[in-house]
mmCIF file with all atom_site columns, C-alpha atoms in Angstrom:
data_model
loop_
_atom_site.group_PDB
_atom_site.id
_atom_site.type_symbol
_atom_site.label_atom_id
_atom_site.label_alt_id
_atom_site.label_comp_id
_atom_site.label_asym_id
_atom_site.label_entity_id
_atom_site.label_seq_id
_atom_site.pdbx_PDB_ins_code
_atom_site.Cartn_x
_atom_site.Cartn_y
_atom_site.Cartn_z
_atom_site.occupancy
_atom_site.B_iso_or_equiv
_atom_site.pdbx_formal_charge
_atom_site.auth_seq_id
_atom_site.auth_comp_id
_atom_site.auth_asym_id
_atom_site.auth_atom_id
_atom_site.pdbx_PDB_model_num
ATOM 1   C CA . MET A 1 1   ? 55.342 22.807 9.485   1.00 0.00 ? 1   MET A CA 1
ATOM 2   C CA . ALA A 1 2   ? 55.909 21.162 12.863  1.00 0.00 ? 2   ALA A CA 1
ATOM 3   C CA . ALA A 1 3   ? 55.018 17.734 11.457  1.00 0.00 ? 3   ALA A CA 1
ATOM 4   C CA . THR A 1 4   ? 57.639 18.155 8.732   1.00 0.00 ? 4   THR A CA 1
ATOM 5   C CA . PHE A 1 5   ? 60.274 19.054 11.309  1.00 0.00 ? 5   PHE A CA 1
ATOM 6   C CA . MET A 1 6   ? 59.328 16.109 13.526  1.00 0.00 ? 6   MET A CA 1
ATOM 7   C CA . ASP A 1 7   ? 59.887 13.720 10.616  1.00 0.00 ? 7   ASP A CA 1
ATOM 8   C CA . PRO A 1 8   ? 63.468 12.485 11.252  1.00 0.00 ? 8   PRO A CA 1
ATOM 9   C CA . ARG A 1 9   ? 63.989 12.122 7.501   1.00 0.00 ? 9   ARG A CA 1
ATOM 10  C CA . LEU A 1 10  ? 63.405 15.830 6.964   1.00 0.00 ? 10  LEU A CA 1
ATOM 11  C CA . LYS A 1 11  ? 63.873 18.015 10.059  1.00 0.00 ? 11  LYS A CA 1
ATOM 12  C CA . MET A 1 12  ? 65.050 21.567 9.316   1.00 0.00 ? 12  MET A CA 1
ATOM 13  C CA . GLN A 1 13  ? 66.925 20.336 6.254   1.00 0.00 ? 13  GLN A CA 1
ATOM 14  C CA . TYR A 1 14  ? 63.669 20.201 4.303   1.00 0.00 ? 14  TYR A CA 1
ATOM 15  C CA . PHE A 1 15  ? 63.062 23.918 4.757   1.00 0.00 ? 15  PHE A CA 1
ATOM 16  C CA . ILE A 1 16  ? 66.690 24.756 4.005   1.00 0.00 ? 16  ILE A CA 1
ATOM 17  C CA . GLU A 1 17  ? 66.610 22.869 0.711   1.00 0.00 ? 17  GLU A CA 1
ATOM 18  C CA . ASN A 1 18  ? 63.015 23.483 -0.351  1.00 0.00 ? 18  ASN A CA 1
ATOM 19  C CA . GLY A 1 19  ? 61.756 26.461 1.614   1.00 0.00 ? 19  GLY A CA 1
ATOM 20  C CA . TRP A 1 20  ? 58.093 26.976 0.843   1.00 0.00 ? 20  TRP A CA 1
ATOM 21  C CA . ASN A 1 21  ? 58.303 25.594 -2.678  1.00 0.00 ? 21  ASN A CA 1
ATOM 22  C CA . CYS A 1 22  ? 54.775 25.288 -4.065  1.00 0.00 ? 22  CYS A CA 1
ATOM 23  C CA . GLY A 1 23  ? 55.716 23.462 -7.239  1.00 0.00 ? 23  GLY A CA 1
ATOM 24  C CA . GLU A 1 24  ? 58.792 23.307 -9.415  1.00 0.00 ? 24  GLU A CA 1
ATOM 25  C CA . GLU A 1 25  ? 57.929 26.353 -11.501 1.00 0.00 ? 25  GLU A CA 1
ATOM 26  C CA . LEU A 1 26  ? 57.714 28.564 -8.415  1.00 0.00 ? 26  LEU A CA 1
ATOM 27  C CA . GLN A 1 27  ? 61.131 27.672 -7.037  1.00 0.00 ? 27  GLN A CA 1
ATOM 28  C CA . ASP A 1 28  ? 63.086 30.583 -8.515  1.00 0.00 ? 28  ASP A CA 1
ATOM 29  C CA . ALA A 1 29  ? 60.420 33.155 -7.690  1.00 0.00 ? 29  ALA A CA 1
ATOM 30  C CA . LEU A 1 30  ? 60.213 32.092 -4.054  1.00 0.00 ? 30  LEU A CA 1
ATOM 31  C CA . GLN A 1 31  ? 63.943 31.660 -3.448  1.00 0.00 ? 31  GLN A CA 1
ATOM 32  C CA . ALA A 1 32  ? 64.489 35.211 -2.194  1.00 0.00 ? 32  ALA A CA 1
ATOM 33  C CA . MET A 1 33  ? 61.521 34.982 0.181   1.00 0.00 ? 33  MET A CA 1
ATOM 34  C CA . ASP A 1 34  ? 62.655 31.642 1.590   1.00 0.00 ? 34  ASP A CA 1
ATOM 35  C CA . LYS A 1 35  ? 65.875 33.058 3.042   1.00 0.00 ? 35  LYS A CA 1
ATOM 36  C CA . LYS A 1 36  ? 63.954 34.942 5.729   1.00 0.00 ? 36  LYS A CA 1
ATOM 37  C CA . LEU A 1 37  ? 61.404 32.252 6.478   1.00 0.00 ? 37  LEU A CA 1
ATOM 38  C CA . ILE A 1 38  ? 63.713 29.846 8.343   1.00 0.00 ? 38  ILE A CA 1
ATOM 39  C CA . THR A 1 39  ? 64.495 32.382 11.080  1.00 0.00 ? 39  THR A CA 1
ATOM 40  C CA . SER A 1 40  ? 61.302 34.420 10.984  1.00 0.00 ? 40  SER A CA 1
ATOM 41  C CA . ARG A 1 41  ? 58.690 31.682 10.632  1.00 0.00 ? 41  ARG A CA 1
ATOM 42  C CA . VAL A 1 42  ? 59.864 28.079 10.825  1.00 0.00 ? 42  VAL A CA 1
ATOM 43  C CA . LYS A 1 43  ? 62.045 28.118 13.956  1.00 0.00 ? 43  LYS A CA 1
ATOM 44  C CA . PRO A 1 44  ? 59.743 30.415 15.976  1.00 0.00 ? 44  PRO A CA 1
ATOM 45  C CA . ALA A 1 45  ? 56.737 28.247 15.084  1.00 0.00 ? 45  ALA A CA 1
ATOM 46  C CA . ILE A 1 46  ? 58.468 25.052 16.196  1.00 0.00 ? 46  ILE A CA 1
ATOM 47  C CA . GLN A 1 47  ? 59.776 26.681 19.383  1.00 0.00 ? 47  GLN A CA 1
ATOM 48  C CA . SER A 1 48  ? 56.264 27.896 20.146  1.00 0.00 ? 48  SER A CA 1
ATOM 49  C CA . VAL A 1 49  ? 54.917 24.337 19.986  1.00 0.00 ? 49  VAL A CA 1
ATOM 50  C CA . TRP A 1 50  ? 57.890 22.931 21.918  1.00 0.00 ? 50  TRP A CA 1
ATOM 51  C CA . LYS A 1 51  ? 57.326 25.440 24.717  1.00 0.00 ? 51  LYS A CA 1
ATOM 52  C CA . ASN A 1 52  ? 54.077 23.646 25.579  1.00 0.00 ? 52  ASN A CA 1
ATOM 53  C CA . TYR A 1 53  ? 55.949 20.380 26.148  1.00 0.00 ? 53  TYR A CA 1
ATOM 54  C CA . LYS A 1 54  ? 59.372 21.509 27.355  1.00 0.00 ? 54  LYS A CA 1
ATOM 55  C CA . GLU A 1 55  ? 58.490 21.947 31.033  1.00 0.00 ? 55  GLU A CA 1
ATOM 56  C CA . THR A 1 56  ? 56.016 19.094 31.405  1.00 0.00 ? 56  THR A CA 1
ATOM 57  C CA . PRO A 1 57  ? 56.915 16.636 34.195  1.00 0.00 ? 57  PRO A CA 1
ATOM 58  C CA . VAL A 1 58  ? 58.425 13.299 33.245  1.00 0.00 ? 58  VAL A CA 1
ATOM 59  C CA . ILE A 1 59  ? 57.707 10.120 35.185  1.00 0.00 ? 59  ILE A CA 1
ATOM 60  C CA . GLU A 1 60  ? 60.858 8.014  35.236  1.00 0.00 ? 60  GLU A CA 1
ATOM 61  C CA . PRO A 1 61  ? 60.422 4.240  35.066  1.00 0.00 ? 61  PRO A CA 1
ATOM 62  C CA . ALA A 1 62  ? 61.215 2.392  38.282  1.00 0.00 ? 62  ALA A CA 1
ATOM 63  C CA . ASN A 1 63  ? 64.009 0.377  36.686  1.00 0.00 ? 63  ASN A CA 1
ATOM 64  C CA . SER A 1 64  ? 65.885 3.566  35.809  1.00 0.00 ? 64  SER A CA 1
ATOM 65  C CA . LYS A 1 65  ? 66.766 4.160  39.458  1.00 0.00 ? 65  LYS A CA 1
ATOM 66  C CA . ASN A 1 66  ? 69.567 2.531  41.405  1.00 0.00 ? 66  ASN A CA 1
ATOM 67  C CA . VAL A 1 67  ? 67.880 -0.595 42.739  1.00 0.00 ? 67  VAL A CA 1
ATOM 68  C CA . THR A 1 68  ? 70.943 -1.913 44.549  1.00 0.00 ? 68  THR A CA 1
ATOM 69  C CA . GLY A 1 69  ? 71.025 0.920  47.047  1.00 0.00 ? 69  GLY A CA 1
ATOM 70  C CA . LYS A 1 70  ? 74.812 0.653  47.146  1.00 0.00 ? 70  LYS A CA 1
ATOM 71  C CA . ARG A 1 71  ? 76.506 3.958  47.882  1.00 0.00 ? 71  ARG A CA 1
ATOM 72  C CA . PRO A 1 72  ? 79.814 4.763  46.191  1.00 0.00 ? 72  PRO A CA 1
ATOM 73  C CA . SER A 1 73  ? 82.897 4.318  48.329  1.00 0.00 ? 73  SER A CA 1
ATOM 74  C CA . PHE A 1 74  ? 84.784 7.295  49.726  1.00 0.00 ? 74  PHE A CA 1
ATOM 75  C CA . ASN A 1 75  ? 87.561 6.923  47.175  1.00 0.00 ? 75  ASN A CA 1
ATOM 76  C CA . GLU A 1 76  ? 85.136 6.803  44.244  1.00 0.00 ? 76  GLU A CA 1
ATOM 77  C CA . SER A 1 77  ? 83.336 9.944  45.421  1.00 0.00 ? 77  SER A CA 1
ATOM 78  C CA . TYR A 1 78  ? 86.575 11.827 46.065  1.00 0.00 ? 78  TYR A CA 1
ATOM 79  C CA . ILE A 1 79  ? 88.085 10.914 42.690  1.00 0.00 ? 79  ILE A CA 1
ATOM 80  C CA . SER A 1 80  ? 84.906 11.924 40.890  1.00 0.00 ? 80  SER A CA 1
ATOM 81  C CA . LYS A 1 81  ? 84.934 15.351 42.528  1.00 0.00 ? 81  LYS A CA 1
ATOM 82  C CA . VAL A 1 82  ? 88.595 15.939 41.718  1.00 0.00 ? 82  VAL A CA 1
ATOM 83  C CA . LEU A 1 83  ? 88.155 14.939 38.086  1.00 0.00 ? 83  LEU A CA 1
ATOM 84  C CA . SER A 1 84  ? 85.081 17.108 37.664  1.00 0.00 ? 84  SER A CA 1
ATOM 85  C CA . LYS A 1 85  ? 86.880 20.175 39.061  1.00 0.00 ? 85  LYS A CA 1
ATOM 86  C CA . ASN A 1 86  ? 90.066 19.729 37.055  1.00 0.00 ? 86  ASN A CA 1
ATOM 87  C CA . SER A 1 87  ? 88.477 18.648 33.786  1.00 0.00 ? 87  SER A CA 1
ATOM 88  C CA . PRO A 1 88  ? 89.030 21.213 30.982  1.00 0.00 ? 88  PRO A CA 1
ATOM 89  C CA . MET A 1 89  ? 85.866 20.039 29.220  1.00 0.00 ? 89  MET A CA 1
ATOM 90  C CA . VAL A 1 90  ? 82.678 21.930 29.937  1.00 0.00 ? 90  VAL A CA 1
ATOM 91  C CA . LYS A 1 91  ? 79.519 20.047 29.119  1.00 0.00 ? 91  LYS A CA 1
ATOM 92  C CA . LEU A 1 92  ? 76.882 22.270 27.596  1.00 0.00 ? 92  LEU A CA 1
ATOM 93  C CA . GLU A 1 93  ? 73.374 21.129 28.358  1.00 0.00 ? 93  GLU A CA 1
ATOM 94  C CA . MET A 1 94  ? 71.069 20.901 25.369  1.00 0.00 ? 94  MET A CA 1
ATOM 95  C CA . ASP A 1 95  ? 67.368 20.326 25.646  1.00 0.00 ? 95  ASP A CA 1
ATOM 96  C CA . GLU A 1 96  ? 65.610 17.479 23.837  1.00 0.00 ? 96  GLU A CA 1
ATOM 97  C CA . LEU A 1 97  ? 64.701 19.553 20.801  1.00 0.00 ? 97  LEU A CA 1
ATOM 98  C CA . GLU A 1 98  ? 68.282 20.727 20.303  1.00 0.00 ? 98  GLU A CA 1
ATOM 99  C CA . GLN A 1 99  ? 69.622 17.185 20.661  1.00 0.00 ? 99  GLN A CA 1
ATOM 100 C CA . TYR A 1 100 ? 67.137 15.950 18.061  1.00 0.00 ? 100 TYR A CA 1
ATOM 101 C CA . GLU A 1 101 ? 68.052 18.720 15.641  1.00 0.00 ? 101 GLU A CA 1
ATOM 102 C CA . MET A 1 102 ? 71.780 17.991 16.034  1.00 0.00 ? 102 MET A CA 1
ATOM 103 C CA . GLU A 1 103 ? 71.442 14.334 15.071  1.00 0.00 ? 103 GLU A CA 1
ATOM 104 C CA . ARG A 1 104 ? 71.725 13.237 11.463  1.00 0.00 ? 104 ARG A CA 1
ATOM 105 C CA . THR A 1 105 ? 68.565 12.877 9.438   1.00 0.00 ? 105 THR A CA 1
ATOM 106 C CA . GLU A 1 106 ? 67.309 9.396  8.666   1.00 0.00 ? 106 GLU A CA 1
ATOM 107 C CA . PRO A 1 107 ? 67.472 8.044  5.067   1.00 0.00 ? 107 PRO A CA 1
ATOM 108 C CA . VAL A 1 108 ? 64.729 9.631  2.972   1.00 0.00 ? 108 VAL A CA 1
ATOM 109 C CA . ASP A 1 109 ? 64.008 6.372  1.157   1.00 0.00 ? 109 ASP A CA 1
ATOM 110 C CA . CYS A 1 110 ? 63.142 4.419  4.295   1.00 0.00 ? 110 CYS A CA 1
ATOM 111 C CA . ASP A 1 111 ? 59.667 3.080  4.988   1.00 0.00 ? 111 ASP A CA 1
ATOM 112 C CA . PRO A 1 112 ? 57.408 5.976  6.137   1.00 0.00 ? 112 PRO A CA 1
ATOM 113 C CA . SER A 1 113 ? 56.141 3.804  8.990   1.00 0.00 ? 113 SER A CA 1
ATOM 114 C CA . ALA A 1 114 ? 59.704 3.788  10.335  1.00 0.00 ? 114 ALA A CA 1
ATOM 115 C CA . VAL A 1 115 ? 59.100 7.353  11.518  1.00 0.00 ? 115 VAL A CA 1
ATOM 116 C CA . PHE A 1 116 ? 56.829 6.045  14.271  1.00 0.00 ? 116 PHE A CA 1
ATOM 117 C CA . THR A 1 117 ? 59.351 3.341  15.153  1.00 0.00 ? 117 THR A CA 1
ATOM 118 C CA . TYR A 1 118 ? 62.007 6.045  15.403  1.00 0.00 ? 118 TYR A CA 1
ATOM 119 C CA . TRP A 1 119 ? 60.025 7.966  18.011  1.00 0.00 ? 119 TRP A CA 1
ATOM 120 C CA . ALA A 1 120 ? 58.948 4.831  19.873  1.00 0.00 ? 120 ALA A CA 1
ATOM 121 C CA . ASN A 1 121 ? 62.614 3.897  20.300  1.00 0.00 ? 121 ASN A CA 1
ATOM 122 C CA . ARG A 1 122 ? 63.544 7.369  21.548  1.00 0.00 ? 122 ARG A CA 1
ATOM 123 C CA . SER A 1 123 ? 60.701 8.015  23.958  1.00 0.00 ? 123 SER A CA 1
ATOM 124 C CA . CYS A 1 124 ? 62.898 7.158  26.946  1.00 0.00 ? 124 CYS A CA 1
ATOM 125 C CA . ARG A 1 125 ? 65.713 9.406  25.776  1.00 0.00 ? 125 ARG A CA 1
ATOM 126 C CA . TRP A 1 126 ? 63.453 12.321 24.791  1.00 0.00 ? 126 TRP A CA 1
ATOM 127 C CA . PRO A 1 127 ? 60.195 11.778 26.716  1.00 0.00 ? 127 PRO A CA 1
ATOM 128 C CA . ARG A 1 128 ? 58.826 15.293 26.206  1.00 0.00 ? 128 ARG A CA 1
ATOM 129 C CA . LEU A 1 129 ? 59.826 15.557 22.568  1.00 0.00 ? 129 LEU A CA 1
ATOM 130 C CA . GLY A 1 130 ? 58.539 12.040 21.957  1.00 0.00 ? 130 GLY A CA 1
ATOM 131 C CA . ARG A 1 131 ? 55.145 13.040 23.290  1.00 0.00 ? 131 ARG A CA 1
ATOM 132 C CA . MET A 1 132 ? 55.145 16.125 21.086  1.00 0.00 ? 132 MET A CA 1
ATOM 133 C CA . ALA A 1 133 ? 56.044 14.039 18.020  1.00 0.00 ? 133 ALA A CA 1
ATOM 134 C CA . LYS A 1 134 ? 53.375 11.451 18.800  1.00 0.00 ? 134 LYS A CA 1
ATOM 135 C CA . GLU A 1 135 ? 50.624 14.061 19.083  1.00 0.00 ? 135 GLU A CA 1
ATOM 136 C CA . ILE A 1 136 ? 51.690 16.062 16.024  1.00 0.00 ? 136 ILE A CA 1
ATOM 137 C CA . LEU A 1 137 ? 52.349 13.112 13.718  1.00 0.00 ? 137 LEU A CA 1
ATOM 138 C CA . GLY A 1 138 ? 49.111 11.508 14.863  1.00 0.00 ? 138 GLY A CA 1
ATOM 139 C CA . ILE A 1 139 ? 47.026 14.284 13.309  1.00 0.00 ? 139 ILE A CA 1
ATOM 140 C CA . PRO A 1 140 ? 45.420 12.959 10.081  1.00 0.00 ? 140 PRO A CA 1
ATOM 141 C CA . ALA A 1 141 ? 46.754 14.678 6.977   1.00 0.00 ? 141 ALA A CA 1
ATOM 142 C CA . ALA A 1 142 ? 43.323 14.745 5.354   1.00 0.00 ? 142 ALA A CA 1
ATOM 143 C CA . SER A 1 143 ? 40.941 16.428 7.760   1.00 0.00 ? 143 SER A CA 1
ATOM 144 C CA . ALA A 1 144 ? 37.988 18.770 7.634   1.00 0.00 ? 144 ALA A CA 1
ATOM 145 C CA . ALA A 1 145 ? 40.235 21.630 8.730   1.00 0.00 ? 145 ALA A CA 1
ATOM 146 C CA . SER A 1 146 ? 42.633 21.132 5.826   1.00 0.00 ? 146 SER A CA 1
ATOM 147 C CA . GLU A 1 147 ? 39.751 20.846 3.372   1.00 0.00 ? 147 GLU A CA 1
ATOM 148 C CA . ARG A 1 148 ? 38.331 24.140 4.624   1.00 0.00 ? 148 ARG A CA 1
ATOM 149 C CA . ALA A 1 149 ? 41.756 25.737 4.239   1.00 0.00 ? 149 ALA A CA 1
ATOM 150 C CA . PHE A 1 150 ? 41.956 24.707 0.605   1.00 0.00 ? 150 PHE A CA 1
ATOM 151 C CA . ILE A 1 151 ? 38.417 25.895 -0.054  1.00 0.00 ? 151 ILE A CA 1
ATOM 152 C CA . LEU A 1 152 ? 39.249 29.198 1.607   1.00 0.00 ? 152 LEU A CA 1
ATOM 153 C CA . GLY A 1 153 ? 42.377 29.405 -0.526  1.00 0.00 ? 153 GLY A CA 1
ATOM 154 C CA . LYS A 1 154 ? 40.166 29.697 -3.589  1.00 0.00 ? 154 LYS A CA 1
ATOM 155 C CA . ASP A 1 155 ? 38.837 32.997 -2.332  1.00 0.00 ? 155 ASP A CA 1
ATOM 156 C CA . VAL A 1 156 ? 42.061 34.700 -1.245  1.00 0.00 ? 156 VAL A CA 1
ATOM 157 C CA . PHE A 1 157 ? 42.873 38.258 -2.296  1.00 0.00 ? 157 PHE A CA 1
ATOM 158 C CA . GLY A 1 158 ? 39.593 38.532 -4.174  1.00 0.00 ? 158 GLY A CA 1
ATOM 159 C CA . ILE A 1 159 ? 39.994 35.352 -6.224  1.00 0.00 ? 159 ILE A CA 1
ATOM 160 C CA . ALA A 1 160 ? 36.960 33.076 -6.381  1.00 0.00 ? 160 ALA A CA 1
ATOM 161 C CA . ASP A 1 161 ? 37.441 30.438 -9.059  1.00 0.00 ? 161 ASP A CA 1
ATOM 162 C CA . SER A 1 162 ? 36.474 26.788 -8.635  1.00 0.00 ? 162 SER A CA 1
ATOM 163 C CA . ASN A 1 163 ? 38.839 25.861 -11.473 1.00 0.00 ? 163 ASN A CA 1
ATOM 164 C CA . LEU A 1 164 ? 42.006 26.720 -9.563  1.00 0.00 ? 164 LEU A CA 1
ATOM 165 C CA . ASN A 1 165 ? 44.304 23.706 -9.423  1.00 0.00 ? 165 ASN A CA 1
ATOM 166 C CA . PRO A 1 166 ? 45.816 22.526 -6.099  1.00 0.00 ? 166 PRO A CA 1
ATOM 167 C CA . GLU A 1 167 ? 49.200 24.106 -6.863  1.00 0.00 ? 167 GLU A CA 1
ATOM 168 C CA . ILE A 1 168 ? 47.689 27.576 -7.262  1.00 0.00 ? 168 ILE A CA 1
ATOM 169 C CA . VAL A 1 169 ? 45.545 27.116 -4.151  1.00 0.00 ? 169 VAL A CA 1
ATOM 170 C CA . GLU A 1 170 ? 48.605 26.143 -2.105  1.00 0.00 ? 170 GLU A CA 1
ATOM 171 C CA . ALA A 1 171 ? 50.514 29.147 -3.415  1.00 0.00 ? 171 ALA A CA 1
ATOM 172 C CA . LEU A 1 172 ? 47.635 31.464 -2.527  1.00 0.00 ? 172 LEU A CA 1
ATOM 173 C CA . ILE A 1 173 ? 47.455 30.156 1.038   1.00 0.00 ? 173 ILE A CA 1
ATOM 174 C CA . CYS A 1 174 ? 51.216 30.603 1.515   1.00 0.00 ? 174 CYS A CA 1
ATOM 175 C CA . LEU A 1 175 ? 51.201 34.089 0.045   1.00 0.00 ? 175 LEU A CA 1
ATOM 176 C CA . ARG A 1 176 ? 48.235 35.100 2.159   1.00 0.00 ? 176 ARG A CA 1
ATOM 177 C CA . SER A 1 177 ? 50.145 34.095 5.312   1.00 0.00 ? 177 SER A CA 1
ATOM 178 C CA . TRP A 1 178 ? 53.239 36.026 4.234   1.00 0.00 ? 178 TRP A CA 1
ATOM 179 C CA . TYR A 1 179 ? 51.138 39.065 3.325   1.00 0.00 ? 179 TYR A CA 1
ATOM 180 C CA . LYS A 1 180 ? 49.368 39.092 6.705   1.00 0.00 ? 180 LYS A CA 1
ATOM 181 C CA . ILE A 1 181 ? 52.610 39.083 8.694   1.00 0.00 ? 181 ILE A CA 1
ATOM 182 C CA . GLY A 1 182 ? 54.273 41.629 6.432   1.00 0.00 ? 182 GLY A CA 1
ATOM 183 C CA . LEU A 1 183 ? 56.907 39.453 4.774   1.00 0.00 ? 183 LEU A CA 1
ATOM 184 C CA . VAL A 1 184 ? 55.661 40.524 1.351   1.00 0.00 ? 184 VAL A CA 1
ATOM 185 C CA . GLY A 1 185 ? 53.767 43.603 0.238   1.00 0.00 ? 185 GLY A CA 1
ATOM 186 C CA . ALA A 1 186 ? 50.496 43.838 -1.644  1.00 0.00 ? 186 ALA A CA 1
ATOM 187 C CA . LYS A 1 187 ? 52.156 44.842 -4.895  1.00 0.00 ? 187 LYS A CA 1
ATOM 188 C CA . ASP A 1 188 ? 54.671 42.004 -4.628  1.00 0.00 ? 188 ASP A CA 1
ATOM 189 C CA . VAL A 1 189 ? 51.905 39.445 -4.177  1.00 0.00 ? 189 VAL A CA 1
ATOM 190 C CA . GLY A 1 190 ? 49.862 40.866 -7.019  1.00 0.00 ? 190 GLY A CA 1
ATOM 191 C CA . GLY A 1 191 ? 52.822 41.042 -9.372  1.00 0.00 ? 191 GLY A CA 1
ATOM 192 C CA . PHE A 1 192 ? 53.953 37.525 -8.514  1.00 0.00 ? 192 PHE A CA 1
ATOM 193 C CA . LEU A 1 193 ? 50.611 35.839 -9.142  1.00 0.00 ? 193 LEU A CA 1
ATOM 194 C CA . ASP A 1 194 ? 49.925 37.957 -12.204 1.00 0.00 ? 194 ASP A CA 1
ATOM 195 C CA . GLU A 1 195 ? 53.231 36.818 -13.689 1.00 0.00 ? 195 GLU A CA 1
ATOM 196 C CA . LYS A 1 196 ? 52.908 33.159 -12.758 1.00 0.00 ? 196 LYS A CA 1
ATOM 197 C CA . PHE A 1 197 ? 49.183 32.573 -13.102 1.00 0.00 ? 197 PHE A CA 1
ATOM 198 C CA . HIS A 1 198 ? 47.964 35.553 -15.151 1.00 0.00 ? 198 HIS A CA 1
ATOM 199 C CA . VAL A 1 199 ? 45.540 36.466 -12.395 1.00 0.00 ? 199 VAL A CA 1
ATOM 200 C CA . THR A 1 200 ? 44.574 40.051 -11.577 1.00 0.00 ? 200 THR A CA 1
ATOM 201 C CA . LEU A 1 201 ? 44.208 40.562 -7.846  1.00 0.00 ? 201 LEU A CA 1
ATOM 202 C CA . LYS A 1 202 ? 42.302 43.138 -5.850  1.00 0.00 ? 202 LYS A CA 1
ATOM 203 C CA . LEU A 1 203 ? 44.473 43.821 -2.839  1.00 0.00 ? 203 LEU A CA 1
ATOM 204 C CA . GLU A 1 204 ? 43.719 45.984 0.164   1.00 0.00 ? 204 GLU A CA 1
ATOM 205 C CA . GLY A 1 205 ? 45.163 49.442 -0.178  1.00 0.00 ? 205 GLY A CA 1
ATOM 206 C CA . ASP A 1 206 ? 45.160 49.427 -3.990  1.00 0.00 ? 206 ASP A CA 1
#
């Protein structure tokens, strides 16, 4: 989830357009559920990760400071103060995450390796967010943890079938997460998978 958001080609727009789509045939069935997931799951999850980086100290490069040591003249200081007091514009401070989210997404057809170039070029502007992106995007997509998750997905809600295809496994893992946090009820999950995959589930409380 966080890795998808940190991809400048996708950001939050991916979840808005696709939600938790687990295959084309599931799109209509999941559309109603997706409306709640942006505010109840996606944004809180990203904010939770960002909280670990938001307050970390940043070491500014030496060349970013005023090396001349020249102090502004009296007139320059006075004019600056007057303009700042009388200016009708109020600058609202946004943190790095908010600035990133406000910028346009990058072209989706660009080279995937350009994602790393994007963050390398913005590390000075968003040092904390750049570190977060580097660590999240650096996690290998194919890992032992993800393999265990897919294996576990084959035994969710009482299903244990080695012939389940990846699409069904992905759907089961998503539905299990929603069921655990109360976004969907047991009967809804059972009815959904029975309709789509003709699978009879044994759910807790039945």
